């Protein structure tokens, strides 16, 4: 099964979702991409995942263009805020889903508050992608 996770910058939320989904089942083909890929990972997202034992530091921030010619079982957008537009995927895909999250990289305030936002969003991503995996993916395997 092939799953592509999309957001705008492909540096934070999509990377965490990618890490979780791959950890639930290493047999899945999971990729992530962005419509305006930043080319680098958000280091606080990497640290938040490392804190719970998942290493995403080897991931790359890729443009969605890289995956347009592939076929996907699922394409999932993870953009969240009302000011943020979700990317559209024009490639071949069986199921399109939206599972939205706030972008912790836009949090402002103290270092402690910003870190707490990364942890909150990380935990939300884990919970919602576990639900997706157990309810949508696992029954098809």
Coordinates of C-alpha atoms in Angstrom, one line a residue:
X1 CA 0.0 0.0 0.0
X2 CA 1.3 3.5 -0.9
X3 CA 0.5 6.6 1.1
X4 CA 1.5 10.2 0.2
X5 CA 1.2 12.8 2.9
X6 CA 1.0 16.4 1.7
X7 CA 1.3 19.9 3.2
X8 CA 2.8 23.1 2.1
X9 CA 6.4 23.2 3.3
X10 CA 7.0 19.4 4.0
X11 CA 9.1 20.3 7.0
X12 CA 7.0 19.6 10.0
X13 CA 3.5 18.1 10.2
X14 CA 3.7 15.9 7.1
X15 CA 7.1 14.7 8.2
X16 CA 5.8 13.7 11.7
X17 CA 2.8 12.0 10.1
X18 CA 5.2 10.1 7.7
X19 CA 7.3 9.0 10.6
X20 CA 4.3 7.7 12.6
X21 CA 2.6 5.9 9.8
X22 CA 5.9 4.2 8.8
X23 CA 6.4 3.2 12.4
X24 CA 3.0 1.6 12.6
X25 CA 3.8 -0.7 9.6
X26 CA 7.3 -0.7 8.0
X27 CA 5.8 -2.7 5.1
X28 CA 3.9 0.4 3.9
X29 CA 5.3 2.7 1.3
X30 CA 5.0 6.1 2.9
X31 CA 6.2 9.4 1.4
X32 CA 5.6 13.0 2.2
X33 CA 5.8 16.1 0.1
X34 CA 5.0 19.8 -0.1
X35 CA 3.6 22.2 -2.7
X36 CA 6.3 24.7 -1.6
X37 CA 8.8 22.3 -0.1
X38 CA 11.2 24.1 2.2
X39 CA 14.1 21.7 1.4
X40 CA 14.8 21.1 5.0
X41 CA 13.2 19.6 8.1
X42 CA 12.0 21.7 11.0
X43 CA 14.5 20.8 13.8
X44 CA 11.9 21.1 16.5
X45 CA 9.7 18.5 14.7
X46 CA 12.8 16.2 14.5
X47 CA 13.4 16.8 18.2
X48 CA 9.8 16.2 19.2
X49 CA 9.8 12.8 17.3
X50 CA 13.2 11.9 18.8
X51 CA 11.8 12.5 22.3
X52 CA 9.4 9.5 21.7
X53 CA 12.0 7.3 20.0
X54 CA 11.2 8.0 16.3
X55 CA 14.1 9.3 14.2
X56 CA 12.9 11.3 11.2
X57 CA 16.2 13.2 10.7
X58 CA 17.0 11.2 7.6
X59 CA 13.8 12.3 5.8
X60 CA 14.0 14.8 3.0
X61 CA 11.7 17.7 2.2
X62 CA 10.5 17.0 -1.3
X63 CA 8.3 18.8 -3.8
X64 CA 5.0 17.2 -4.7
X65 CA 6.2 17.3 -8.3
X66 CA 8.4 14.3 -7.5
X67 CA 5.4 12.1 -7.0
X68 CA 2.9 13.2 -9.6
X69 CA 3.6 10.4 -12.0
X70 CA 3.2 7.7 -9.3
X71 CA 0.0 5.9 -8.3
X72 CA -1.2 6.2 -4.7
X73 CA -3.7 4.3 -2.6
X74 CA -4.1 7.4 -0.3
X75 CA -3.1 11.0 -0.5
X76 CA -3.6 12.8 2.8
X77 CA -3.4 16.5 3.3
X78 CA -2.5 17.7 6.8
X79 CA -2.8 21.5 6.6
X80 CA -4.9 23.0 9.3
X81 CA -5.3 26.7 9.9
X82 CA -8.1 28.7 8.2
X83 CA -5.4 30.9 6.7
X84 CA -3.7 28.0 5.0
X85 CA -4.8 26.5 1.8
X86 CA -4.5 22.7 1.3
X87 CA -2.5 21.5 -1.7
X88 CA -4.4 19.7 -4.4
X89 CA -2.8 16.5 -5.8
X90 CA -3.4 16.1 -9.5
X91 CA -1.8 12.6 -9.8
X92 CA -3.5 9.2 -9.8
X93 CA -4.9 8.4 -6.4
X94 CA -7.6 6.0 -5.1
X95 CA -8.5 7.8 -1.9
X96 CA -8.1 11.5 -1.0
X97 CA -8.3 12.4 2.7
X98 CA -7.8 15.5 4.8
X99 CA -6.6 15.1 8.4
X100 CA -5.8 18.7 9.5
X101 CA -3.5 20.0 12.2
X102 CA -2.3 23.3 13.4
X103 CA 1.2 24.3 12.2
X104 CA 3.4 24.4 15.4
X105 CA 6.1 26.2 13.4
X106 CA 3.8 29.2 13.4
X107 CA 3.5 29.3 17.2
X108 CA 4.7 32.5 18.9
X109 CA 5.5 33.0 22.5
X110 CA 8.0 31.7 25.0
X111 CA 10.3 28.8 24.1
X112 CA 8.3 26.6 26.5
X113 CA 5.0 27.5 24.8
X114 CA 6.4 26.9 21.3
X115 CA 7.8 23.5 22.4
X116 CA 4.5 22.6 24.0
X117 CA 2.8 23.3 20.7
X118 CA 5.1 20.9 18.9
X119 CA 4.3 18.2 21.5
X120 CA 0.6 18.9 21.3
X121 CA 0.5 18.6 17.5
X122 CA 2.8 15.6 17.5
X123 CA 0.5 13.8 19.9
X124 CA -2.6 14.7 17.8
X125 CA -0.9 13.5 14.6
X126 CA 0.0 10.2 16.3
X127 CA -3.6 9.7 17.6
X128 CA -5.3 10.6 14.3
X129 CA -2.9 8.6 12.1
X130 CA -3.2 5.6 14.4
X131 CA -7.0 5.8 13.9
X132 CA -6.5 6.1 10.1
X133 CA -4.1 3.1 10.1
X134 CA -6.3 0.8 12.2
X135 CA -9.6 1.8 10.5
X136 CA -8.6 2.3 6.9
X137 CA -5.3 0.7 6.1
X138 CA -5.0 -2.4 8.3
X139 CA -8.3 -4.0 7.1
X140 CA -7.0 -3.8 3.5
X141 CA -3.7 -5.6 4.3

